Coordinates of C-alpha atoms and ligand atoms in Angstrom, one line a residue:
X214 CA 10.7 -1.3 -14.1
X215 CA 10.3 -4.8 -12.2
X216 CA 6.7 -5.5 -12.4
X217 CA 4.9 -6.3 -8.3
X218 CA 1.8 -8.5 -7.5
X219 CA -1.0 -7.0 -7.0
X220 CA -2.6 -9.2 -3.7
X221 CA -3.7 -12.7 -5.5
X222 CA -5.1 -11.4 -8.7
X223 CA -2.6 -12.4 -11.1
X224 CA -2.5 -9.4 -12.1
X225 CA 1.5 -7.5 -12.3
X226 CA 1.7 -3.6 -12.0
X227 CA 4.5 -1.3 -12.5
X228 CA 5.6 0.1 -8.6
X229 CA 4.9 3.6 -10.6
X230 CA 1.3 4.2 -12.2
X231 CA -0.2 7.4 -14.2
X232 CA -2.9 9.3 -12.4
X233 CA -5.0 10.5 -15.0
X234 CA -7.2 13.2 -13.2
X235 CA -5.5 16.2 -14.9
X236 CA -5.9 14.3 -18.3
X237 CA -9.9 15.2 -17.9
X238 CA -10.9 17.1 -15.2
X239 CA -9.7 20.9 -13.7
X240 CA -13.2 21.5 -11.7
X241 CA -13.5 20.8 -8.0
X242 CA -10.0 19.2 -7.6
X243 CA -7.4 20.0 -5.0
X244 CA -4.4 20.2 -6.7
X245 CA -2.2 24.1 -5.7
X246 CA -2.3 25.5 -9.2
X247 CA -5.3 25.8 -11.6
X248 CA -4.3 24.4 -15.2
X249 CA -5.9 23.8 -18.7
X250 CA -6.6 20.6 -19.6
X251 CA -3.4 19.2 -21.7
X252 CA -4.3 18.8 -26.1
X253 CA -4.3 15.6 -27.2
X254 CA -0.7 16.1 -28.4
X255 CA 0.4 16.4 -24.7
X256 CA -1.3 13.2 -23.6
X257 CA 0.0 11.3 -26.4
X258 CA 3.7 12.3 -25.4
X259 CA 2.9 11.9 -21.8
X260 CA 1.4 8.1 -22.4
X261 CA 4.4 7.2 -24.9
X262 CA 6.5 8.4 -22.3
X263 CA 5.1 6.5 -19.4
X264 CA 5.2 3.4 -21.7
X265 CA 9.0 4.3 -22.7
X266 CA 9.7 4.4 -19.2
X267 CA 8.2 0.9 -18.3
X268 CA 4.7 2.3 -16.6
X269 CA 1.9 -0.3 -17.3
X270 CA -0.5 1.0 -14.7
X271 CA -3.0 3.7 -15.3
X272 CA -5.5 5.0 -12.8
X273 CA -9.1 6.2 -14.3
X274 CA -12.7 6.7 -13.6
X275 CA -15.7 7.8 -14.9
X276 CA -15.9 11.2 -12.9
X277 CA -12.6 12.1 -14.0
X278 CA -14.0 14.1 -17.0
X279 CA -12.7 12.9 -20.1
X280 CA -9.8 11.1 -18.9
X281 CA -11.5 7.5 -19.7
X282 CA -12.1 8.8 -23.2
X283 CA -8.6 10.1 -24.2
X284 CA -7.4 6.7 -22.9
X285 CA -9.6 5.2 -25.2
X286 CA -8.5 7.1 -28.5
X287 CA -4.7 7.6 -27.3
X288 CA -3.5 5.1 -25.4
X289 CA -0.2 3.4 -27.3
X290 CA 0.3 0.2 -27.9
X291 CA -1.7 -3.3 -27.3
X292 CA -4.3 -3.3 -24.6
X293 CA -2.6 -6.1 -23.0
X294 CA 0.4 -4.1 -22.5
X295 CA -1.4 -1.9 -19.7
X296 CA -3.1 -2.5 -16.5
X297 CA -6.3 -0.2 -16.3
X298 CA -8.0 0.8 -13.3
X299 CA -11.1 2.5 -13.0
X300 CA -14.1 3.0 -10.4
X301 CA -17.6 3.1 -10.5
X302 CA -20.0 5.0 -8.0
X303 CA -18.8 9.2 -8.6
X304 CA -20.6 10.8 -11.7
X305 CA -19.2 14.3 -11.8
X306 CA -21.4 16.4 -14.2
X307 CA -21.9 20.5 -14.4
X308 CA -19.4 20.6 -12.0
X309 CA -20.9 18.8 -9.1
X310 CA -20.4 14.6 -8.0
X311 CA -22.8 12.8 -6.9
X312 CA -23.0 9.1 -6.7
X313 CA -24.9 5.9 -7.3
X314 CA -23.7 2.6 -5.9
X315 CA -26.8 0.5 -7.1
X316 CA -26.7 -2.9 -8.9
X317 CA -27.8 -2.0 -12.5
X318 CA -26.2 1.8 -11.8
X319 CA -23.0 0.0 -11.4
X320 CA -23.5 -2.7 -14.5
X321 CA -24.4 0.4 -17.0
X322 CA -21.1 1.9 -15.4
X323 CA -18.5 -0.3 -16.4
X324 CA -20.6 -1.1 -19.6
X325 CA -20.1 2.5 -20.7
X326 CA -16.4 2.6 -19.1
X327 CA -15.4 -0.3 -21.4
X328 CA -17.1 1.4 -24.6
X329 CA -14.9 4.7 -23.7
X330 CA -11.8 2.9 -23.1
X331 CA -12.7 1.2 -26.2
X332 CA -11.3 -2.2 -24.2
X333 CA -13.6 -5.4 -23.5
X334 CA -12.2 -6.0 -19.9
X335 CA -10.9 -3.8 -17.1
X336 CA -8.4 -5.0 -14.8
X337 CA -9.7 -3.5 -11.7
X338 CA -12.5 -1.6 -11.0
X339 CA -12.7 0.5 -7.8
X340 CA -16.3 1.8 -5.3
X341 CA -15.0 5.0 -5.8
X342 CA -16.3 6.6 -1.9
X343 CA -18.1 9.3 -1.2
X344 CA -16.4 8.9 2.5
X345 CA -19.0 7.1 4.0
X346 CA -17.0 3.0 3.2
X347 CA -18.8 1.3 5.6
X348 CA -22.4 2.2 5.0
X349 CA -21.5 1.9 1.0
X350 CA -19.8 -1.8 1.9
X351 CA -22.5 -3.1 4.3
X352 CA -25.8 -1.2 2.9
X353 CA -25.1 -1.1 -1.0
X354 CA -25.4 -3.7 -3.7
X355 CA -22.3 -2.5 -5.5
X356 CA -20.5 -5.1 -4.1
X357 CA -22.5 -7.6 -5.8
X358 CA -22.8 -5.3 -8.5
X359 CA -18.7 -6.2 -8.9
X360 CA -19.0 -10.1 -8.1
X361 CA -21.2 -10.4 -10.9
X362 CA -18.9 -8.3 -13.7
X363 CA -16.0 -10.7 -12.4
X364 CA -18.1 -13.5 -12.6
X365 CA -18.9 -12.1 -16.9
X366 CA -15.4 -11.5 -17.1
X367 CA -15.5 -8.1 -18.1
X368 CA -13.5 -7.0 -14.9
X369 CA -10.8 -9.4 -13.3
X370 CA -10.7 -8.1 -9.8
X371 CA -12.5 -5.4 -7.4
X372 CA -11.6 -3.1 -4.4
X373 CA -12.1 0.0 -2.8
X374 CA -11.1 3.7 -3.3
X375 CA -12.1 4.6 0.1
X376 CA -11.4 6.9 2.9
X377 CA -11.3 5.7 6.1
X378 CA -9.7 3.0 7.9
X379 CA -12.4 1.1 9.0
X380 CA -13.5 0.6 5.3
X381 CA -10.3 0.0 4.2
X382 CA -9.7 -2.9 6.8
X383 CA -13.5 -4.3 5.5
X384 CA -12.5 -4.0 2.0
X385 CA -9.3 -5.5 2.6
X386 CA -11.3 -9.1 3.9
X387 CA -13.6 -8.7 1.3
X388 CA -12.4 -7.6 -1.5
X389 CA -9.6 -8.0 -4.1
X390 CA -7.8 -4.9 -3.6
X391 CA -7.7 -1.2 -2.1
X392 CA -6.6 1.6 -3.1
X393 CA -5.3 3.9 -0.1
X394 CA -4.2 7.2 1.0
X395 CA -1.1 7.1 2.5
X396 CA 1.7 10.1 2.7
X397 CA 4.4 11.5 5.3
X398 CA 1.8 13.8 6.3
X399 CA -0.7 11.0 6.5
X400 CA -0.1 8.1 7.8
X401 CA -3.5 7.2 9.6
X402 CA -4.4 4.1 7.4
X403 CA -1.3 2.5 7.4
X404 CA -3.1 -0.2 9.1
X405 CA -4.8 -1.3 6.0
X406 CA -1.2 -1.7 4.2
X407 CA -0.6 -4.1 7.0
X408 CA -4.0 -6.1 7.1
X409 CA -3.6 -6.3 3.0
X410 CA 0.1 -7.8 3.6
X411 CA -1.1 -10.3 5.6
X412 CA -4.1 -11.0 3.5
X413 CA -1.9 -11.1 0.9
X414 CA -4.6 -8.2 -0.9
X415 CA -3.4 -5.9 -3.2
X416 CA -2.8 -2.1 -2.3
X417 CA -2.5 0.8 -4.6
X418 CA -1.6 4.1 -3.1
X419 CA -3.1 7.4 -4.2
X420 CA -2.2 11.0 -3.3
X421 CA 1.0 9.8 -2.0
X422 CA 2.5 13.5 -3.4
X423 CA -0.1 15.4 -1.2
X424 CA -2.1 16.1 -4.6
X425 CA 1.1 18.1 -5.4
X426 CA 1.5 19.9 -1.8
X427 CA 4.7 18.8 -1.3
X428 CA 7.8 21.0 -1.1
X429 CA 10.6 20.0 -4.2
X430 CA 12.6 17.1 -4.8
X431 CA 13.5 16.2 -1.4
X432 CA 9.8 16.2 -0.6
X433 CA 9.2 13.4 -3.2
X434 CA 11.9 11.4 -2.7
X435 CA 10.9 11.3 0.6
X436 CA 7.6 10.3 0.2
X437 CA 8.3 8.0 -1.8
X438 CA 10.8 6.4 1.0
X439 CA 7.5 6.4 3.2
X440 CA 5.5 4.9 0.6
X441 CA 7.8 2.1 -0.2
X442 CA 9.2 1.2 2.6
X443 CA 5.6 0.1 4.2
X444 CA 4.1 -3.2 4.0
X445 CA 2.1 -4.7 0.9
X446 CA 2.4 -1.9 -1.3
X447 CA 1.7 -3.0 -4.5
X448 CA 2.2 0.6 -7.1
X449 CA 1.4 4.0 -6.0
X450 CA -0.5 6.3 -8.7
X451 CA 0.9 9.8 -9.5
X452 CA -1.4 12.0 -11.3
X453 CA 0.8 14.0 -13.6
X454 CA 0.6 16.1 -16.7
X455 CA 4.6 16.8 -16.4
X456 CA 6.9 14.6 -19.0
X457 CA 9.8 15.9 -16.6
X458 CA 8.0 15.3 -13.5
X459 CA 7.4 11.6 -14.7
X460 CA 11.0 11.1 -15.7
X461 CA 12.2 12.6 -12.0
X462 CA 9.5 10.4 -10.1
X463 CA 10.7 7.5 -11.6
X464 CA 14.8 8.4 -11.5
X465 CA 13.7 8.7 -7.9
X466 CA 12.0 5.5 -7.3
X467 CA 14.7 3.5 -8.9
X468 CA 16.9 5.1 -6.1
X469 CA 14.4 4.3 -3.5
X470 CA 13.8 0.7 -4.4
X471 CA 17.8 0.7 -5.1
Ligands
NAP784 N1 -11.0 8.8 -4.6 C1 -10.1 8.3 -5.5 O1 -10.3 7.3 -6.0 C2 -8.9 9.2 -5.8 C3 -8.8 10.4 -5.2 C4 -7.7 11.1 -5.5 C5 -6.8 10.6 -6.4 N2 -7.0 9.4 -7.0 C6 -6.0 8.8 -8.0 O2 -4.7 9.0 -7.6 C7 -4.0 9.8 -8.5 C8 -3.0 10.6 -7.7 O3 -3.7 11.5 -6.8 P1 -3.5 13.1 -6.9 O4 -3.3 13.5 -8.3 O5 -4.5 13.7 -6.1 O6 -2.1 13.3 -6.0 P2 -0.6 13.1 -6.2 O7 -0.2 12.0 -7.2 O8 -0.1 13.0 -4.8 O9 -0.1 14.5 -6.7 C9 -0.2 14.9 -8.0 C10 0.3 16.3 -8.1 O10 1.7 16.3 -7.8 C11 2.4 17.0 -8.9 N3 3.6 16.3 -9.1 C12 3.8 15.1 -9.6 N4 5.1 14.8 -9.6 C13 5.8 15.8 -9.1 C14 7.2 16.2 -9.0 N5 8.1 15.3 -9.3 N6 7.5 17.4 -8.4 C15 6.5 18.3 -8.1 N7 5.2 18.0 -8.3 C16 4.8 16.8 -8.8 C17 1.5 17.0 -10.1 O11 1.6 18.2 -10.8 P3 2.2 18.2 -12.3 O12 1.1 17.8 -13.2 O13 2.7 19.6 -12.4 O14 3.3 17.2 -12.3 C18 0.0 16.9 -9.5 O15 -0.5 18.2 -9.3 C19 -5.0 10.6 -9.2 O16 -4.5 11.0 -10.5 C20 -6.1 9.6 -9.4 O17 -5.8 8.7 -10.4 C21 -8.0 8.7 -6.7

């Protein structure tokens, strides 16, 4: 899979990255079907097969149960090989999130996040939003929180997980990167794609499948011809725990990007 920028960080992703929600985490998510969580056997086939298949991105975070952790003991390969994002900000515990953008809060975060992942740098790291992006990049000290983890070199770029356009477009000036929303069914922050273009910031895209709410094949492929024919799009993240719904999604972006 031909590896894309991401913005100016020097950083290069696969188009196609792992969602690892369902890796760790089956409470208060939105996906149509309940599910177990996969054994370790599972996620060691599904990662070997992402890897197989030229994947280097993965998408993680600290409230995504014990998806960081897995990651940490299964994850093939040299560290170098993949690109890991995570997030600070959500802590999901007894089945509830609540979050924390504060300046030590958000040190302590990516501390632990490294320790889990078993890793000494991240590639990205994430605000992971409670939906309220502005107040969070105008009010909190996460930001600074980031600038000084870059600055230590235990993260080599920062951005937003956010969900609104008006953060996104303030993340975009600000900040490395963004990670965005953006599906045939929702379109509304397609501006940001185009603000990051010409900022020349990098964009991930999440919940580009409509968390799974989309109708069979066509429905992906389709999306997937949104996704990638917008500007500035650097990978979008799938969350899967299928090894035949990775092999299809990525059959069907190699026909999309032709
Ligand atoms: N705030 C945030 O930062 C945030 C929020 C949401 C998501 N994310 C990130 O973005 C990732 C993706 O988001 P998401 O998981 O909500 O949505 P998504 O990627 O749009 O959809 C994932 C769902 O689609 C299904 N799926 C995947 N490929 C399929 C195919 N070929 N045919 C039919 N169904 C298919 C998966 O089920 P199977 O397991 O059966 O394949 C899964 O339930 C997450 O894993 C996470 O890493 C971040």
């Amino acid at each position: 899979m031909e590896l894309r920028t991401l913005g100016h960080t020097g950083i290069r992703v696969s188009p196609l990255g792992l969602g690892t929600v369902k890796l760790g985490r089956n409470r208060q998510v939105k996906y149509p079907h309940p599910f177990e969580l996969p054994d370790d056997r599972a996620v060691r086939i599904l990662l070997g097969l992402a890897a197989d298949l030229g994947l280097n991105l993965l998408d993680t975070a600290p409230a995504y149960g014990c998806s960081q952790a897995r990651l940490g003991r299964l994850l093939p390969g040299p560290r170098q090989r993949w690109v890991i994002v995570s997030k600070v900000g959500e802590i999901f515990e007894d089945g509830q999130s609540r979050f924390d953008f504060g300046y030590d809060y958000t040190l302590r975060t990516v501390e632990d996040s490294l320790r889990t992942l078993r890793t000494d740098y991240l590639d990205a790291v994430l605000i992971h939003s409670d939906g309220d992006d502005l107040r969070i990049l105008e009010r909190e000290p996460v930001v600074a929180a980031l600038q000084r983890l870059k600055e230590r070199g235990l993260i080599r770029a920062h951005g937003l997980s956010g969900k609104t356009l008006a953060g996104g477009l303030r993340a975009v000036a600000e900040l490395d990167l963004v990670m965005v929303t953006c599906n045939p069914a929702y379109p509304d922050e397609i501006p940001v794609l185009e603000a990051a273009a010409h900022q020349g910031k990098g964009v991930l895209i999440k919940k580009g499948l409509q968390s799974g709410h989309l109708a069979g094949p066509d429905g992906v492929h389709a999306a997937l011809r949104f996704i990638f024919s917008q500007p500035g799009v650097s990978g979008l993240i799938v969350g899967t725990l299928s090894p035949e719904h990775l092999r299809a999604n990525v059959a069907a972006l190699a026909e999309v990007l032709g």
